[in-house]
CSV table of C-alpha atoms in Angstrom, one decimal:
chain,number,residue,atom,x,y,z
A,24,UNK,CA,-231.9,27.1,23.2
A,25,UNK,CA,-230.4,25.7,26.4
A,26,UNK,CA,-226.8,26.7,27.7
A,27,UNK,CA,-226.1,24.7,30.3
A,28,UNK,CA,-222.8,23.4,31.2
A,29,UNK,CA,-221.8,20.5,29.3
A,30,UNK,CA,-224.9,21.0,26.6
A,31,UNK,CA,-223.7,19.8,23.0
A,32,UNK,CA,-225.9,21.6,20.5
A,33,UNK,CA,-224.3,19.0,17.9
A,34,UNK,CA,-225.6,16.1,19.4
A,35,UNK,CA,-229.3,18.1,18.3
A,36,UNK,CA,-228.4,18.3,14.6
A,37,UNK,CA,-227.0,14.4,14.2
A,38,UNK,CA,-230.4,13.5,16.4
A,39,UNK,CA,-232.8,15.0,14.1
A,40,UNK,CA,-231.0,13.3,11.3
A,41,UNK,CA,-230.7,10.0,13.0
A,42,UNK,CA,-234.6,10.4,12.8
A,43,UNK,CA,-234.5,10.9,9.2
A,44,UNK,CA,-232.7,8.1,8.8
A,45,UNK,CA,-235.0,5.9,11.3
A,46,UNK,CA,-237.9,7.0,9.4
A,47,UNK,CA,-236.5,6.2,6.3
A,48,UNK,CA,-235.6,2.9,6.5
A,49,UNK,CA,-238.6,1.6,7.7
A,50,UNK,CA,-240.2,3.6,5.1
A,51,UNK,CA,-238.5,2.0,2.7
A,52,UNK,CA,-238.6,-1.4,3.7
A,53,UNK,CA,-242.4,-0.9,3.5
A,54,UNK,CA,-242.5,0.7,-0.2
A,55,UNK,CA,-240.1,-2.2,-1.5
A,56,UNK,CA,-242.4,-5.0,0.3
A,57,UNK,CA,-245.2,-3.4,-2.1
A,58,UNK,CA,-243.3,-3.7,-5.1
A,59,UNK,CA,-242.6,0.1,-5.5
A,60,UNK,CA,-239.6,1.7,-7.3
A,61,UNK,CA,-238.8,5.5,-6.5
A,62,UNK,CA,-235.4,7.6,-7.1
A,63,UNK,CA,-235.1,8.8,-3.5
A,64,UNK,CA,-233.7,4.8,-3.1
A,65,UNK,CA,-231.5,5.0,-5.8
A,66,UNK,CA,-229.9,8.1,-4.8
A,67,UNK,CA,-228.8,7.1,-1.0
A,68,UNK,CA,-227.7,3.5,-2.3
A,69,UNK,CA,-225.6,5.8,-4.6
A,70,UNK,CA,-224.6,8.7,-1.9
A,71,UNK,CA,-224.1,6.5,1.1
A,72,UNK,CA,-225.2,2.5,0.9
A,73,UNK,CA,-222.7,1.6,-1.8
A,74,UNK,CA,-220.2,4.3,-1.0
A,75,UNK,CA,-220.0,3.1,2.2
A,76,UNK,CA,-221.0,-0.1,2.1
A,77,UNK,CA,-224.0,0.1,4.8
A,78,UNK,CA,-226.6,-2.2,5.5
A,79,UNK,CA,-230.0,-1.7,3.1
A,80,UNK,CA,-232.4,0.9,3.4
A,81,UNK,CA,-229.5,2.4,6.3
A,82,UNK,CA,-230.8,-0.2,8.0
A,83,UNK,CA,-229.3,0.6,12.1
A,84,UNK,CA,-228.2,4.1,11.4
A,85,UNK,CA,-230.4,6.0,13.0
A,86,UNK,CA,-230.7,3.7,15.8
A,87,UNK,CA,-226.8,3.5,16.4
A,88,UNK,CA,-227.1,7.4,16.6
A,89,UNK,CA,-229.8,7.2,19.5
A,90,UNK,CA,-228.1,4.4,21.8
A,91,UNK,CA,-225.0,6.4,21.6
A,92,UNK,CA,-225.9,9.8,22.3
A,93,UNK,CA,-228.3,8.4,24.9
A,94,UNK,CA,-225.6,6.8,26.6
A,95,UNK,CA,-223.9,9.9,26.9
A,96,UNK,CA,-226.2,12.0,27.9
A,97,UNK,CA,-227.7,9.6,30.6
A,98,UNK,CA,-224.2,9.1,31.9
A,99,UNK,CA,-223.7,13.1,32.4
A,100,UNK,CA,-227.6,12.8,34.4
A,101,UNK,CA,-226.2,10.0,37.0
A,102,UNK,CA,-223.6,12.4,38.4
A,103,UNK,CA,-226.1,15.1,39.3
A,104,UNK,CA,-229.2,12.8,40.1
A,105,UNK,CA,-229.9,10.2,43.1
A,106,UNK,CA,-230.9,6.8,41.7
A,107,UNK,CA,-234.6,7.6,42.6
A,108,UNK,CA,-234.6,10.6,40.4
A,109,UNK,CA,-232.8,9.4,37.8
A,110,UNK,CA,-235.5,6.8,37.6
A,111,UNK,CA,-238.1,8.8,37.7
A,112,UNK,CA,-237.0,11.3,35.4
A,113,UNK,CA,-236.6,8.9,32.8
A,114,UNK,CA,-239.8,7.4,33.3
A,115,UNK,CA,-241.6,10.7,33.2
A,116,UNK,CA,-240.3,11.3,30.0
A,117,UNK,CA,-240.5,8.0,27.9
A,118,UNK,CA,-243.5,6.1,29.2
A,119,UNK,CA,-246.3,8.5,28.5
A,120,UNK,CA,-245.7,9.2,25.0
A,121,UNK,CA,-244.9,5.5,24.8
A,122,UNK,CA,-248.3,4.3,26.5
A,123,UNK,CA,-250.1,6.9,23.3
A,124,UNK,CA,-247.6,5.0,20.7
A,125,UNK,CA,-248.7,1.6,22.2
A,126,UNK,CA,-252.5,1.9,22.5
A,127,UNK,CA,-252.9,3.5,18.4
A,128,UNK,CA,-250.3,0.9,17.5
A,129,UNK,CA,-252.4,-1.8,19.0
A,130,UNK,CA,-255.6,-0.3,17.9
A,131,UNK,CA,-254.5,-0.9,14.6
A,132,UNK,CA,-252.9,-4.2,15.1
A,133,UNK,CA,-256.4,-4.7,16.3
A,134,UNK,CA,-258.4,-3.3,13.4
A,135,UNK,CA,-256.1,-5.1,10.9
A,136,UNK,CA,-254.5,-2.2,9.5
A,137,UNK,CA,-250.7,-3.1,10.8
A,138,UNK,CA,-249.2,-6.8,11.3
A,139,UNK,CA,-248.0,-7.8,14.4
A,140,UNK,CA,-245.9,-11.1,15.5
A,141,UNK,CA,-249.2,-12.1,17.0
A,142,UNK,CA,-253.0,-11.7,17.3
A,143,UNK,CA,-253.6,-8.8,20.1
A,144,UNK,CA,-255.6,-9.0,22.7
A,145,UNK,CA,-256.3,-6.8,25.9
A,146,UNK,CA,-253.3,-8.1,27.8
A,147,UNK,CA,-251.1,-7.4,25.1
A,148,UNK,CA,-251.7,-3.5,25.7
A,149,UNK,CA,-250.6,-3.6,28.9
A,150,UNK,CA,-247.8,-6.0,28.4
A,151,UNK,CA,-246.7,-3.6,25.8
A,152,UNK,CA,-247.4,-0.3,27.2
A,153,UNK,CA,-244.8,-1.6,30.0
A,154,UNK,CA,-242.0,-3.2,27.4
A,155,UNK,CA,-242.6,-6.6,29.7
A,156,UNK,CA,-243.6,-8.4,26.3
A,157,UNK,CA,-240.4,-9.2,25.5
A,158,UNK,CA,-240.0,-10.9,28.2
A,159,UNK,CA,-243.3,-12.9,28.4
A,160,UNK,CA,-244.1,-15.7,25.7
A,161,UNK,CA,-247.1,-15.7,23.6
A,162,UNK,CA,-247.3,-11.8,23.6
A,163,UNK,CA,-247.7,-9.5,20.8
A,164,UNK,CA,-245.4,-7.0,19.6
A,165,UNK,CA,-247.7,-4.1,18.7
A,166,UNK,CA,-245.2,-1.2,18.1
A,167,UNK,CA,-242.0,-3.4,17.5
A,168,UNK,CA,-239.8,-0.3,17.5
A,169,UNK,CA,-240.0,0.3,21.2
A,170,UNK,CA,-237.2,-2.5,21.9
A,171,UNK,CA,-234.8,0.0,22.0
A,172,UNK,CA,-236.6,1.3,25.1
A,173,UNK,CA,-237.0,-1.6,26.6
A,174,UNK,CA,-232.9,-1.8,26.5
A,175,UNK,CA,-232.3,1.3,27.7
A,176,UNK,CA,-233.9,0.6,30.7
A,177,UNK,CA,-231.8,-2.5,31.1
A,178,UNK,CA,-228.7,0.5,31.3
A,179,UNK,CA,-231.1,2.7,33.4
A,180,UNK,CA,-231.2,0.0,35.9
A,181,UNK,CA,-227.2,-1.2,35.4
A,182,UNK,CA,-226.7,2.5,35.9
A,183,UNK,CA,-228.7,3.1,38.9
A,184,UNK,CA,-227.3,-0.5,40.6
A,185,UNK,CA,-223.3,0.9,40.0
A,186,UNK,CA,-223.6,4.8,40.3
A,187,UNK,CA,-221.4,4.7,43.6
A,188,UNK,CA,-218.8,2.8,41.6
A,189,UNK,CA,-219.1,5.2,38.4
A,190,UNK,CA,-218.7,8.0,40.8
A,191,UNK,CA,-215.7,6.9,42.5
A,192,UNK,CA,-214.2,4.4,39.9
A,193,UNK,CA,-215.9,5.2,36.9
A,194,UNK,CA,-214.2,1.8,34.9
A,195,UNK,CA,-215.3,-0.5,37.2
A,196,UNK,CA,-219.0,-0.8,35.9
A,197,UNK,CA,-217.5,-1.1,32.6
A,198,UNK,CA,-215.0,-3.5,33.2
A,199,UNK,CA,-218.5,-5.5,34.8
A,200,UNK,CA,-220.5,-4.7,31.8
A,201,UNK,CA,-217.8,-6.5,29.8
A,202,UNK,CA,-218.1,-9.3,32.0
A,203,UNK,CA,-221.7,-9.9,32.0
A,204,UNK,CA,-221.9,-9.1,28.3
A,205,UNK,CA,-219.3,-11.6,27.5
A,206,UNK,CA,-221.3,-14.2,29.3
A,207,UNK,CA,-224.5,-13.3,28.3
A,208,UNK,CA,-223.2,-13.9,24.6
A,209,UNK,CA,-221.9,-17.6,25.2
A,210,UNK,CA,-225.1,-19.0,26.9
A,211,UNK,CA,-227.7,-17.1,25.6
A,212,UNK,CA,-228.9,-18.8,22.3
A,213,UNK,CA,-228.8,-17.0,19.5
A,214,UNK,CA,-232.3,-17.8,18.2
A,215,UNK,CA,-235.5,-18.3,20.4
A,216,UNK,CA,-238.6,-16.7,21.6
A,217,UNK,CA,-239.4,-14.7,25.2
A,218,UNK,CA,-237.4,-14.1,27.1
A,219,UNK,CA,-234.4,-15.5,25.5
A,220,UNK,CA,-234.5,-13.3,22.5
A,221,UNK,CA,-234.6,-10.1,24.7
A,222,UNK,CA,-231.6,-11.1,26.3
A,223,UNK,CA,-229.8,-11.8,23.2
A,224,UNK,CA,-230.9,-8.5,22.0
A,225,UNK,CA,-229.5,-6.4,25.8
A,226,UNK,CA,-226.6,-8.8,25.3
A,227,UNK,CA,-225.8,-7.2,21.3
A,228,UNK,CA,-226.6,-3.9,21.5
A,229,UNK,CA,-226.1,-2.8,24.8
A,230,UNK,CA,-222.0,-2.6,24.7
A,231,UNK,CA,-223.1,0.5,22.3
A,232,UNK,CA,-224.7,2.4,25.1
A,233,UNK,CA,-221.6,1.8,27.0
A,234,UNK,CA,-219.7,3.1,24.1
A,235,UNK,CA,-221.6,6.0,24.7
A,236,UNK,CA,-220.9,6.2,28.1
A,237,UNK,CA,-217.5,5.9,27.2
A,238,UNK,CA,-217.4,9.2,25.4
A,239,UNK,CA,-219.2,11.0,28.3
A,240,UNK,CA,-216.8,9.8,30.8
A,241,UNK,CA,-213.6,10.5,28.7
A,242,UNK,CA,-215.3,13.7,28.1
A,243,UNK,CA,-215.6,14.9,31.5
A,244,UNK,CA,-212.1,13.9,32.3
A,245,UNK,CA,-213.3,11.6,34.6
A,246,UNK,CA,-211.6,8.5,32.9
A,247,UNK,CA,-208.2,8.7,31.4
A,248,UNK,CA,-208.0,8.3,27.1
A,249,UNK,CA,-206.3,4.9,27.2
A,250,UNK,CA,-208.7,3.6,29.6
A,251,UNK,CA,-211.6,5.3,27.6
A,252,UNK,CA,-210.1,3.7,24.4
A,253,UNK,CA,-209.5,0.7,26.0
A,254,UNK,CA,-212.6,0.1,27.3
A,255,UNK,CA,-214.5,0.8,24.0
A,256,UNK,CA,-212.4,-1.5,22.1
A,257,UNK,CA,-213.4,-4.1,24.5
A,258,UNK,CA,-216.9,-2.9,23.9
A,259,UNK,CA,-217.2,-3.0,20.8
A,260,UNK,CA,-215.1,-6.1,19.8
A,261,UNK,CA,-218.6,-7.6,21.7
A,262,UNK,CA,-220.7,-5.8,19.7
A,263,UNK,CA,-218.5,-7.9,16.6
A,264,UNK,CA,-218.8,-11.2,18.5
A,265,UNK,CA,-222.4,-10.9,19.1
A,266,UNK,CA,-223.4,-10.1,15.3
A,267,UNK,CA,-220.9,-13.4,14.3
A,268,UNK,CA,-222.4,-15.2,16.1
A,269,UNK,CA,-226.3,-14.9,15.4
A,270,UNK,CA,-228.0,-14.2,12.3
A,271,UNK,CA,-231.2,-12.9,14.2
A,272,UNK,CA,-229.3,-10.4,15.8
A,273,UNK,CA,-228.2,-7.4,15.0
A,274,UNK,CA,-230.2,-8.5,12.2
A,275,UNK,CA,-229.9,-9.0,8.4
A,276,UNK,CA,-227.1,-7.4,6.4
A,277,UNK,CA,-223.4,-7.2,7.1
A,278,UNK,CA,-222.6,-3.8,7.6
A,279,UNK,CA,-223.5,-3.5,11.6
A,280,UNK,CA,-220.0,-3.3,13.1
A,281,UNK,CA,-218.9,-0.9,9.9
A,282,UNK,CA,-222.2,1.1,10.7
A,283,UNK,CA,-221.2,1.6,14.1
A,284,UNK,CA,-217.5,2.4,13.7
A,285,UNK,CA,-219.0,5.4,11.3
A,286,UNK,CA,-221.5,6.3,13.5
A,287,UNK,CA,-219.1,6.6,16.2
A,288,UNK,CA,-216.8,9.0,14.4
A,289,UNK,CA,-219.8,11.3,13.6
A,290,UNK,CA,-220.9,11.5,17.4
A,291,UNK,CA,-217.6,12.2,18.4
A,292,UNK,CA,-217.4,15.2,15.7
A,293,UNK,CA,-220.8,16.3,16.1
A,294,UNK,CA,-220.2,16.4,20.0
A,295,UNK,CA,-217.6,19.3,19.3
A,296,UNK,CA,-219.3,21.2,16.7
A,297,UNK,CA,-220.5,24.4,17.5
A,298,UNK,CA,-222.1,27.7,15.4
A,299,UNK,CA,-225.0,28.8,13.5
A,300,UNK,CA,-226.3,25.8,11.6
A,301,UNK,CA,-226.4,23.0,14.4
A,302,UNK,CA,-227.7,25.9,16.7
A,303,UNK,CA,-230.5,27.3,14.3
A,304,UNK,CA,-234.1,27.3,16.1
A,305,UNK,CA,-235.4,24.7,13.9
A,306,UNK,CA,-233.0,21.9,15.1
A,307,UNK,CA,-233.6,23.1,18.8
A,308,UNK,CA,-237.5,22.4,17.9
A,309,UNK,CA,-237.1,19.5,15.4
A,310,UNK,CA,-234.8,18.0,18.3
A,311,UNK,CA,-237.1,17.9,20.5
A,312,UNK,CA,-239.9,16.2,18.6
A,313,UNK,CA,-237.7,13.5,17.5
A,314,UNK,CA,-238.5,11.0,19.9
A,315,UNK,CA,-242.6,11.7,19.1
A,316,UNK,CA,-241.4,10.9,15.2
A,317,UNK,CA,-239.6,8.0,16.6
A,318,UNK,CA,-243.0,6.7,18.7
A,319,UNK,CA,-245.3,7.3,15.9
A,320,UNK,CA,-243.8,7.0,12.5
A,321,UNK,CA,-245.1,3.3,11.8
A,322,UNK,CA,-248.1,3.2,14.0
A,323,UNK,CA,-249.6,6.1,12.8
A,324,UNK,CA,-248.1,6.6,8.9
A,325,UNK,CA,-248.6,3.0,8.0
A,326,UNK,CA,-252.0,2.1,8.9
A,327,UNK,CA,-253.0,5.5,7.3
A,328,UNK,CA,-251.5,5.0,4.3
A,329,UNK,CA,-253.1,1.7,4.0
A,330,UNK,CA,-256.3,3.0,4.0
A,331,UNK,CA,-256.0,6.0,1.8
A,332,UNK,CA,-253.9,4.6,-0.9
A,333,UNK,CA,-256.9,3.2,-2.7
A,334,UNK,CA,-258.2,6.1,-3.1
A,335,UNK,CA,-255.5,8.7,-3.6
A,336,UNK,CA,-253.0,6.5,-5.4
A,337,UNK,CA,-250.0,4.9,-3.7
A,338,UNK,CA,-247.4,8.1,-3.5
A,339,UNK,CA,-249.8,10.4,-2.8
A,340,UNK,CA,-250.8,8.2,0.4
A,341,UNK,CA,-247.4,8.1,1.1
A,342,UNK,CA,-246.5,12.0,1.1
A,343,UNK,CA,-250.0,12.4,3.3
A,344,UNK,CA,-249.5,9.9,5.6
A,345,UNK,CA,-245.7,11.6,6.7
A,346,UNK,CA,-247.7,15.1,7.0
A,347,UNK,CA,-250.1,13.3,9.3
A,348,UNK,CA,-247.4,11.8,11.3
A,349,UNK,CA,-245.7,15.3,11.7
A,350,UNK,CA,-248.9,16.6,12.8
A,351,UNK,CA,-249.5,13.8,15.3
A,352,UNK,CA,-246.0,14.3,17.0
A,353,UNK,CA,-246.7,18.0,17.3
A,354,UNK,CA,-249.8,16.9,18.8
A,355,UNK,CA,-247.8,14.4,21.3
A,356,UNK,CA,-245.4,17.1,21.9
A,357,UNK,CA,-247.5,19.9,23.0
A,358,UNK,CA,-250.5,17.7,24.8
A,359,UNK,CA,-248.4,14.8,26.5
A,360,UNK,CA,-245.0,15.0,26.3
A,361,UNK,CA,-244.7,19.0,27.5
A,362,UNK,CA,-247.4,18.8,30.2
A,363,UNK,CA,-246.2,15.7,31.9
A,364,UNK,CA,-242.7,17.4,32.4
A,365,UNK,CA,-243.9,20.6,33.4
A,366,UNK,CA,-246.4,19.1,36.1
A,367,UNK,CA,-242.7,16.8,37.0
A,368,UNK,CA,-240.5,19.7,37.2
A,369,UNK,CA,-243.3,21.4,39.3
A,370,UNK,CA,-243.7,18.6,41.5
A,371,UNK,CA,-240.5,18.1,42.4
A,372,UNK,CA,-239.9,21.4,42.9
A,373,UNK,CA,-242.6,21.9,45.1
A,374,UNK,CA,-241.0,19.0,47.0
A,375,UNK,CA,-237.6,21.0,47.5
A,376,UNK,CA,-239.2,23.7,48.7
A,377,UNK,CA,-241.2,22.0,51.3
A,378,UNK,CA,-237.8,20.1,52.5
A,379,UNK,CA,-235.7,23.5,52.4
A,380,UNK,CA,-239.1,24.6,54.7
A,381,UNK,CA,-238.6,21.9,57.2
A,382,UNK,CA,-235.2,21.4,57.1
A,383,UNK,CA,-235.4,25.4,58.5
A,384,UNK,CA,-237.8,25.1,60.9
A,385,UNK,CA,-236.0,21.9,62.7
A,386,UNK,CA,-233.4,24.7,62.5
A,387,UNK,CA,-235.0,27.1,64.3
């Protein structure tokens, strides 16, 4: 259970939830393209679709949940880290899980077992494994899901390009971002292939990691309220624009800008709770597996089911296939995602130690 300073054991209980929800709605859209009917649908249209008028299937929830709290947090990391280690700190931490999500994704792409915008072929594992397919025409989308990456290391690198102005005048990126987004929106088309789709996508959804940024910075005390509120409004009036203006994204339904506005409160509240529920063990340890669940939900859960249903039945498939994927982000956890940040951490540490060395024998 960590306690550092400025650590919101909230934003660990709405993140394993925000999983649920991920995982759910692409489950779902999966059981209703095979013509399947189950309760568990009928109740969250009843509890929280109709009731709050959301998209299908709580289609962007989860997602919403993750570009926000991400911008926070990443925000609060680019006041204690130089831009070299905020880079490679991210790096260490998504691209190695993301390289085992990409290679079973297109093994199975491969193998038939999961459709894919294209064929794959060799260069498509690479071009995936480093989120340049969005960018590069012709390639196949093996994993799909890892967009959301690939955009957050569009803000990684807005981040890293403006931390001396976010240190010193922390509205100024913003006040950029709203710029560039702005244009972005009137001359990027709204519909098209490689690279223009991905920059219609950075252009739509990332005024919601700024939101998140937002928060941080209010937060912090580093950006006055109005300026926050301000801001934000600015922000997400974009976010508005860009889902008027296009029918490919944010997507298909209507509820996107309703979704968000939600979403937004529950961060906010979820950022100040505090006690025994959001800081029991197993949201600490659920927490930190959500971005394994994330990686490998589809990949690994649909292909399986695919290939067992015929001979265990359809929802019996189903409920194995989610065990499976729970035990293959354990897996992940423990055997790639651990490991590479405790051979980081003891790198970089070992680094420090050698510069405190030198630095005291040039003293001596």
């Amino acid at each position: 259970m960590s306690n550092k300073p400025g650590y919101m054991p909230g934003l660990d209980f709405v993140r394993v939830v925000a999983s649920v929800a991920v995982v759910y709605h692409h489950y779902a859209d999966w059981i209703h393209l095979d013509r399947q009917q189950y309760a568990t649908a009928n109740e969250v249209n009843s509890l929280l679709v109709d009731t709050l008028h959301l998209n299908p299937t709580l289609g962007f929830a989860g997602v919403a949940v993750f570009l926000l709290i991400s911008g926070m947090v990443i925000t609060g990391a680019s006041f204690r880290e130089s831009g070299p280690e905020f880079l490679a700190r991210r790096t260490v931490r998504l691209l190695p899980a993301l390289w085992v999500a990409v290679f079973i994704a297109w093994s199975a792409v491969s193998l038939g077992l999961l459709p894919a915008t294209l064929p794959a072929d060799f260069n498509d594992l690479f071009l995936n494994a480093f989120l340049v397919n969005y960018l590069v025409p012709g390639t196949s989308e093996v994993l799909g899901i890892d967009w959301t990456l690939a955009l957050q290391f569009v803000f990684y690198f807005y981040v890293i390009a403006t931390m001396p102005l976010l240190r010193r005048w922390p509205w100024v990126p913003q006040a950029v971002a709203v710029t560039l987004v702005s244009v972005l929106i009137s001359v990027v088309p709204p519909e098209g292939g490689p690279p223009f789709s991905f920059l219609r996508q950075v252009a739509t959804f990332l005024p919601v990691l700024f939101i998140g940024q937002l928060i941080a910075l209010v937060r912090s005390g580093r950006l006055p309220m109005l300026a926050g509120v301000s801001l934000g409004a600015m922000q997400f009036l974009l976010f508005i624009r860009a889902d008027l203006t296009s029918e490919t994204w944010p997507g298909n339904g209507e509820a996107y800008p309703r979704t968000l506005a939600i979403l937004l409160i529950v961060v906010l509240l979820a950022s100040r709770a505090d006690g025994k529920l959001v800081r029991a063990r197993w949201v600490a340890v659920a927490s930190k597996r959500t971005y394994g669940i994330y990686l490998l939900h589809i990949p690994v859960g649909i292909p399986l089911r695919r290939l067992i249903t015929p001979f265990t039945g359809y929802w019996l498939a189903m409920c194995i296939a989610i065990v499976v994927v729970l035990i293959a982000t354990e897996l992940m956890y423990r055997f790639v995602e651990t490991p590479v940040e405790q051979w980081y951490r003891k790198r970089t540490k070992a680094r420090s130690t050698r510069s405190t060395i030198g630095q005291g024998n040039r003293g001596t």
